[in-house]
Short mmCIF file of C-alpha atoms (C1' of nucleotides) in Angstrom, two decimals:
data_model
loop_
_atom_site.label_atom_id
_atom_site.label_comp_id
_atom_site.label_asym_id
_atom_site.label_seq_id
_atom_site.Cartn_x
_atom_site.Cartn_y
_atom_site.Cartn_z
CA MET A 14 -2.69 15.44 39.31
CA GLY A 15 -5.10 16.38 42.05
CA ARG A 16 -4.27 16.33 45.67
CA THR A 17 -4.11 13.54 48.22
CA PRO A 18 -7.52 12.33 49.37
CA ARG A 19 -7.02 13.45 52.92
CA ILE A 20 -10.54 12.66 54.08
CA SER A 21 -10.91 9.33 52.32
CA THR A 22 -7.67 8.16 53.84
CA ALA A 23 -8.71 9.39 57.29
CA LEU A 24 -12.08 7.56 56.86
CA LEU A 25 -10.45 4.28 56.03
CA SER A 26 -8.28 4.56 59.07
CA LEU A 27 -11.18 5.65 61.29
CA MET A 28 -13.38 2.79 60.19
CA LYS A 29 -10.83 0.29 61.45
CA ARG A 30 -11.37 1.57 64.94
CA PRO A 31 -13.68 -0.61 67.16
CA GLU A 32 -15.82 2.42 68.08
CA HIS A 33 -18.36 1.28 65.60
CA HIS A 34 -18.58 -1.58 63.09
CA ALA A 35 -20.88 0.37 60.78
CA TRP A 36 -20.82 4.13 60.69
CA THR A 37 -23.43 6.63 59.75
CA LEU A 38 -22.23 9.72 57.99
CA ASP A 39 -22.64 11.57 61.24
CA ASP A 40 -20.61 8.97 63.02
CA LEU A 41 -17.90 9.34 60.45
CA GLN A 42 -17.81 13.12 60.64
CA ALA A 43 -17.84 13.10 64.44
CA GLY A 44 -15.12 10.40 64.47
CA LEU A 45 -12.94 12.53 62.24
CA ALA A 46 -13.55 15.57 64.40
CA ARG A 47 -12.54 13.62 67.47
CA ARG A 48 -9.26 12.85 65.72
CA ALA A 49 -8.88 16.56 64.96
CA VAL A 50 -9.82 16.13 61.32
CA ALA A 51 -12.30 18.77 60.33
CA ALA A 52 -14.26 17.86 57.27
CA ASP A 53 -17.44 19.18 55.73
CA PHE A 54 -20.37 16.84 55.73
CA SER A 55 -20.59 16.74 52.01
CA THR A 56 -16.94 15.85 51.79
CA VAL A 57 -17.47 12.98 54.19
CA PHE A 58 -20.37 11.91 52.09
CA ARG A 59 -18.46 11.99 48.85
CA ALA A 60 -15.43 10.28 50.35
CA ALA A 61 -17.57 7.51 51.79
CA GLU A 62 -19.41 6.99 48.48
CA LYS A 63 -16.06 6.86 46.70
CA LEU A 64 -14.81 4.15 49.03
CA VAL A 65 -17.91 2.17 48.22
CA ALA A 66 -17.43 2.68 44.49
CA ALA A 67 -13.86 1.59 44.88
CA GLY A 68 -14.97 -1.59 46.67
CA LEU A 69 -13.24 -0.57 49.88
CA ALA A 70 -16.47 -0.06 51.85
CA ALA A 71 -20.00 -1.19 51.82
CA LYS A 72 -23.21 0.79 52.35
CA LEU A 73 -26.18 -0.51 54.20
CA MET A 74 -29.59 1.04 54.84
CA LEU A 75 -31.29 0.27 58.14
CA ASP A 76 -34.94 0.60 59.02
CA ASP A 77 -34.23 3.89 60.67
CA GLY A 78 -33.61 5.29 57.19
CA ARG A 79 -29.94 6.19 57.74
CA ALA A 80 -27.17 4.69 55.68
CA ARG A 81 -24.27 2.99 57.44
CA PHE A 82 -20.87 2.39 56.04
CA GLU A 83 -18.49 -0.39 56.92
CA LEU A 84 -15.13 -1.55 55.64
CA ALA A 85 -15.48 -4.12 52.87
CA GLY A 86 -14.49 -7.63 53.85
CA ALA A 87 -15.67 -11.20 54.07
CA HIS A 88 -19.44 -11.57 53.95
CA HIS A 89 -21.19 -11.46 57.24
CA ASP A 90 -24.61 -10.69 58.64
CA HIS A 91 -25.63 -7.99 61.12
CA LEU A 92 -27.35 -7.60 64.40
CA HIS A 93 -28.99 -4.30 65.07
CA CYS A 94 -29.10 -4.05 68.83
CA THR A 95 -32.39 -2.76 70.14
CA ARG A 96 -30.78 -1.41 73.24
CA CYS A 97 -27.62 0.38 72.23
CA ASP A 98 -28.61 0.80 68.60
CA GLU A 99 -25.23 -0.47 67.33
CA LEU A 100 -24.98 -2.57 64.27
CA VAL A 101 -22.65 -5.48 64.99
CA ALA A 102 -21.25 -8.08 62.65
CA VAL A 103 -22.19 -11.70 63.15
CA PRO A 104 -21.22 -14.80 61.13
CA CYS A 105 -23.53 -15.54 58.21
CA VAL A 106 -26.52 -17.60 59.13
CA ILE A 107 -27.51 -18.85 55.70
CA GLY A 108 -25.84 -21.66 53.77
CA ARG A 109 -25.50 -21.76 49.99
CA GLU A 110 -27.74 -24.86 49.95
CA ALA A 111 -30.61 -22.88 51.29
CA PHE A 112 -30.57 -20.69 48.18
CA ALA A 113 -30.38 -23.64 45.82
CA GLY A 114 -33.55 -25.06 47.33
CA LEU A 115 -35.28 -21.72 47.29
CA GLU A 116 -34.34 -21.05 43.69
CA ALA A 117 -35.69 -24.46 42.61
CA GLU A 118 -38.78 -23.99 44.67
CA THR A 119 -39.69 -20.44 43.60
CA GLY A 120 -38.04 -19.86 40.25
CA ILE A 121 -36.10 -16.87 41.48
CA ALA A 122 -32.35 -16.29 41.05
CA VAL A 123 -30.44 -15.17 44.14
CA SER A 124 -27.28 -13.21 43.63
CA GLU A 125 -26.88 -11.70 47.07
CA HIS A 126 -28.46 -11.55 50.47
CA ARG A 127 -28.60 -9.19 53.34
CA VAL A 128 -29.64 -10.26 56.80
CA VAL A 129 -30.34 -7.93 59.66
CA LEU A 130 -31.17 -9.50 62.99
CA GLY A 131 -32.96 -7.64 65.72
CA GLY A 132 -32.15 -8.30 69.32
CA LEU A 133 -29.47 -7.60 71.89
CA CYS A 134 -25.73 -7.49 71.27
CA ALA A 135 -23.33 -9.42 73.48
CA THR A 136 -22.68 -6.31 75.57
CA CYS A 137 -26.34 -5.48 76.13
CA ARG A 138 -27.71 -8.94 76.50
CA PRO A 139 -26.57 -9.18 80.22
CA LEU A 140 -28.09 -5.74 80.92
CA GLU A 141 -31.58 -4.33 81.12
CA PRO A 142 -34.26 -5.46 78.67
CA ALA A 143 -34.53 -3.61 75.37
CA ARG A 144 -35.40 0.05 75.37
CA ARG A 145 -38.04 -0.03 72.74
CA MET B 8 -66.90 8.81 67.87
CA GLY B 9 -64.89 10.03 64.96
CA ARG B 10 -65.60 9.09 61.43
CA THR B 11 -64.91 5.94 59.44
CA PRO B 12 -61.32 5.62 58.44
CA ARG B 13 -62.03 5.80 54.72
CA ILE B 14 -58.40 5.75 53.64
CA SER B 15 -57.19 3.06 56.01
CA THR B 16 -59.90 0.79 54.90
CA ALA B 17 -59.14 1.52 51.23
CA LEU B 18 -55.50 0.80 51.88
CA LEU B 19 -56.10 -2.53 53.49
CA SER B 20 -58.25 -3.51 50.50
CA LEU B 21 -55.72 -2.16 48.04
CA MET B 22 -52.79 -4.01 49.62
CA LYS B 23 -54.58 -7.35 49.02
CA ARG B 24 -54.32 -6.74 45.32
CA PRO B 25 -51.53 -8.59 43.52
CA GLU B 26 -50.21 -5.40 41.87
CA HIS B 27 -47.54 -5.22 44.49
CA HIS B 28 -46.58 -7.29 47.48
CA ALA B 29 -44.95 -4.41 49.23
CA TRP B 30 -46.04 -0.83 48.61
CA THR B 31 -44.20 2.45 48.84
CA LEU B 32 -46.27 5.45 50.03
CA ASP B 33 -46.31 6.58 46.41
CA ASP B 34 -47.52 3.20 45.27
CA LEU B 35 -50.28 3.36 47.82
CA GLN B 36 -51.39 6.80 46.88
CA ALA B 37 -51.27 5.96 43.21
CA GLY B 38 -53.16 2.74 43.80
CA LEU B 39 -55.90 4.53 45.61
CA ALA B 40 -56.11 7.09 42.86
CA ARG B 41 -56.49 4.40 40.28
CA ARG B 42 -59.42 3.21 42.29
CA ALA B 43 -60.82 6.64 42.26
CA VAL B 44 -59.95 7.29 45.91
CA ALA B 45 -58.22 10.65 46.18
CA ALA B 46 -56.14 10.96 49.29
CA ASP B 47 -53.55 13.42 50.41
CA PHE B 48 -50.09 12.00 50.80
CA SER B 49 -49.89 12.75 54.50
CA THR B 50 -53.16 10.98 54.99
CA VAL B 51 -51.89 7.95 53.17
CA PHE B 52 -48.78 8.16 55.35
CA ARG B 53 -50.68 8.37 58.56
CA ALA B 54 -53.14 5.63 57.66
CA ALA B 55 -50.23 3.32 56.65
CA GLU B 56 -48.48 4.07 59.94
CA LYS B 57 -51.62 3.36 61.84
CA LEU B 58 -52.05 0.04 60.15
CA VAL B 59 -48.54 -0.80 61.20
CA ALA B 60 -49.21 0.32 64.76
CA ALA B 61 -52.37 -1.78 64.75
CA GLY B 62 -50.38 -4.80 63.66
CA LEU B 63 -52.25 -5.05 60.39
CA ALA B 64 -49.31 -4.05 58.23
CA ALA B 65 -45.52 -4.16 58.37
CA LYS B 66 -43.05 -1.52 57.30
CA LEU B 67 -39.75 -2.29 55.68
CA MET B 68 -36.95 -0.09 54.56
CA LEU B 69 -35.00 -0.99 51.47
CA ASP B 70 -31.56 0.17 50.42
CA ASP B 71 -33.09 2.73 48.08
CA GLY B 72 -34.20 4.59 51.20
CA ARG B 73 -37.89 4.23 50.57
CA ALA B 74 -40.20 2.48 53.00
CA ARG B 75 -42.47 -0.30 51.82
CA PHE B 76 -45.67 -1.46 53.46
CA GLU B 77 -47.12 -4.89 53.28
CA LEU B 78 -50.00 -6.68 54.94
CA ALA B 79 -49.07 -8.34 58.11
CA GLY B 80 -49.05 -12.12 58.02
CA ALA B 81 -46.95 -15.21 58.43
CA HIS B 82 -43.24 -14.42 58.54
CA HIS B 83 -41.49 -14.56 55.23
CA ASP B 84 -38.38 -13.22 53.57
CA HIS B 85 -38.14 -10.96 50.53
CA LEU B 86 -36.43 -10.85 47.22
CA HIS B 87 -35.72 -7.44 45.79
CA CYS B 88 -35.64 -7.96 42.06
CA THR B 89 -32.79 -6.09 40.41
CA ARG B 90 -34.59 -6.00 37.16
CA CYS B 91 -38.20 -4.98 37.89
CA ASP B 92 -37.50 -3.48 41.33
CA GLU B 93 -40.43 -5.38 42.87
CA LEU B 94 -40.13 -6.76 46.38
CA VAL B 95 -41.54 -10.21 46.33
CA ALA B 96 -42.19 -12.57 49.21
CA VAL B 97 -40.27 -15.82 49.48
CA PRO B 98 -40.43 -18.52 52.10
CA CYS B 99 -38.13 -17.99 55.10
CA VAL B 100 -34.59 -19.31 54.52
CA ILE B 101 -33.42 -19.45 58.11
CA GLY B 102 -34.33 -22.09 60.65
CA ARG B 103 -34.74 -21.52 64.34
CA GLU B 104 -31.76 -23.76 64.96
CA ALA B 105 -29.49 -21.35 63.16
CA PHE B 106 -30.21 -18.70 65.76
CA ALA B 107 -29.72 -20.98 68.71
CA GLY B 108 -26.17 -21.74 67.41
CA LEU B 109 -25.51 -18.14 66.68
CA GLU B 110 -26.64 -17.01 70.13
CA ALA B 111 -24.48 -19.56 71.83
CA GLU B 112 -21.55 -18.71 69.67
CA THR B 113 -21.70 -14.96 69.90
CA GLY B 114 -23.54 -14.06 73.11
CA ILE B 115 -26.25 -12.13 71.32
CA ALA B 116 -29.96 -12.59 71.70
CA VAL B 117 -32.00 -12.63 68.51
CA SER B 118 -35.60 -11.65 68.65
CA GLU B 119 -36.34 -11.06 64.99
CA HIS B 120 -34.70 -11.21 61.61
CA ARG B 121 -35.10 -9.60 58.32
CA VAL B 122 -33.76 -11.10 55.15
CA VAL B 123 -33.66 -9.31 51.79
CA LEU B 124 -32.30 -11.21 48.84
CA GLY B 125 -31.04 -9.57 45.76
CA GLY B 126 -31.56 -11.22 42.40
CA LEU B 127 -34.22 -11.90 39.81
CA CYS B 128 -37.84 -12.65 40.54
CA ALA B 129 -39.57 -15.61 38.88
CA THR B 130 -40.98 -13.31 36.20
CA CYS B 131 -37.71 -11.61 35.33
CA ARG B 132 -35.41 -14.62 35.57
CA PRO B 133 -36.29 -15.97 32.19
CA LEU B 134 -35.83 -12.55 30.64
CA GLU B 135 -32.90 -10.29 30.07
CA PRO B 136 -30.03 -10.04 32.57
CA ALA B 137 -30.33 -7.54 35.39
CA ARG B 138 -30.46 -3.85 34.64
CA ARG B 139 -27.98 -2.72 37.16
"C1'" DA C 26 -2.15 24.41 34.18
"C1'" DT C 27 -4.61 20.17 34.99
"C1'" DG C 28 -7.56 17.45 37.51
"C1'" DA C 29 -8.80 15.45 41.92
"C1'" DA C 30 -10.28 17.03 46.49
"C1'" DT C 31 -12.54 20.22 49.51
"C1'" DG C 32 -15.89 23.57 51.63
"C1'" DC C 33 -19.90 26.18 51.48
"C1'" DA C 34 -24.39 26.78 50.12
"C1'" DA C 35 -28.28 25.15 48.06
"C1'" DA C 36 -31.22 21.71 46.19
"C1'" DG C 37 -33.44 17.22 46.25
"C1'" DT C 38 -36.03 13.26 48.13
"C1'" DA C 39 -38.78 11.07 51.38
"C1'" DT C 40 -40.90 11.46 55.61
"C1'" DT C 41 -43.20 13.70 59.44
"C1'" DT C 42 -45.86 17.22 61.93
"C1'" DG C 43 -49.18 21.36 62.99
"C1'" DC C 44 -53.35 22.96 62.50
"C1'" DA C 45 -57.85 23.91 61.09
"C1'" DG C 46 -61.87 21.89 59.21
"C1'" DT C 47 -65.05 17.69 58.67
"C1'" DC C 48 -67.77 14.00 59.71
"C1'" DT C 49 -70.16 10.43 62.51
"C1'" DA C 50 -71.33 7.99 66.71
"C1'" DT D 5 -70.19 17.56 70.78
"C1'" DA D 6 -66.33 14.77 71.39
"C1'" DG D 7 -63.02 12.50 69.05
"C1'" DA D 8 -61.21 10.26 65.07
"C1'" DC D 9 -60.18 11.45 60.11
"C1'" DT D 10 -58.59 14.36 56.48
"C1'" DG D 11 -56.29 18.01 53.58
"C1'" DC D 12 -53.19 21.62 53.13
"C1'" DA D 13 -49.00 23.65 54.16
"C1'" DA D 14 -44.87 23.64 56.41
"C1'" DA D 15 -41.13 21.49 58.83
"C1'" DT D 16 -37.68 17.60 59.26
"C1'" DA D 17 -34.14 14.44 58.34
"C1'" DC D 18 -30.92 12.83 55.51
"C1'" DT D 19 -28.73 12.79 51.25
"C1'" DT D 20 -27.00 14.79 47.09
"C1'" DT D 21 -25.37 18.30 43.83
"C1'" DG D 22 -23.33 22.91 41.97
"C1'" DC D 23 -19.77 25.78 42.01
"C1'" DA D 24 -15.67 28.15 43.21
"C1'" DT D 25 -11.22 27.27 45.43
"C1'" DT D 26 -7.20 24.74 46.72
"C1'" DC D 27 -3.48 21.89 46.09
"C1'" DA D 28 -0.07 18.46 44.32
"C1'" DT D 29 1.64 16.94 40.17
#
DNA sequence: ATGAATGCAAAGTATTTGCAGTCTA
DNA sequence: TAGACTGCAAATACTTTGCATTCAT
């Protein structure tokens, strides 16, 4: 019952492309358009949210106030490049041990963590200094 | 020339209060109101932004899409409590060495980092399990 | 013919800006 | 009296929802 989730499927396929690691809704819509898939913004939004709900994608809010979506996968951290504005994946910097110490020290309980580094990505590092 | 920044001053004073560690614009306006300082939302906004520009405060965007302001100070990380929704300060979990390794390994250049832990704060940990 | 998927339009939420008026050095 | 500060209203930016339609089962 119900038809095939054309857009959701296209999104999953699109997000595998190296064009971006993490996609804003605009990125997603533009990416689909480039592949000749016309989709309304609200449809892209709902499809992306559904992927997140299904555990196939993850949503992340950056300081610029725009959500980014990425394919779900092994945990990793991110670098937000100050020059090209891309959000790139980097291996996780924090070890489990660090949390154990922190929990003992502070009385908190840590269930997840999110690290966003600021700096230059591997592509931009050799180039000019940061824009902003 | 120009008058005394009544609101900015009040904000600085307010943010020292333990009520919150990090304040949304609504928190700030409400906090001022509680201290009998009526201020328009846009004024609170501009004053907060100015404090950030002056290096006296820092702005942080959480996944809920709302900005939080905190007094500038020594670097620390944050825990976003899943139960009470407060953003509390915790000592930094990452050592400088970690970045050196990461930079060598990936070719990126790290100039800052932002860590937001998810979990229970010291107050909520002894209580019920997380709301969401 | 049922229910998921889509498009279009509209609403919602949080932030940001324009402008005119106010106050103090 | 120049320039920073404020309030009010309006504009933005991005996200989210309502509703009617379409489509595959």
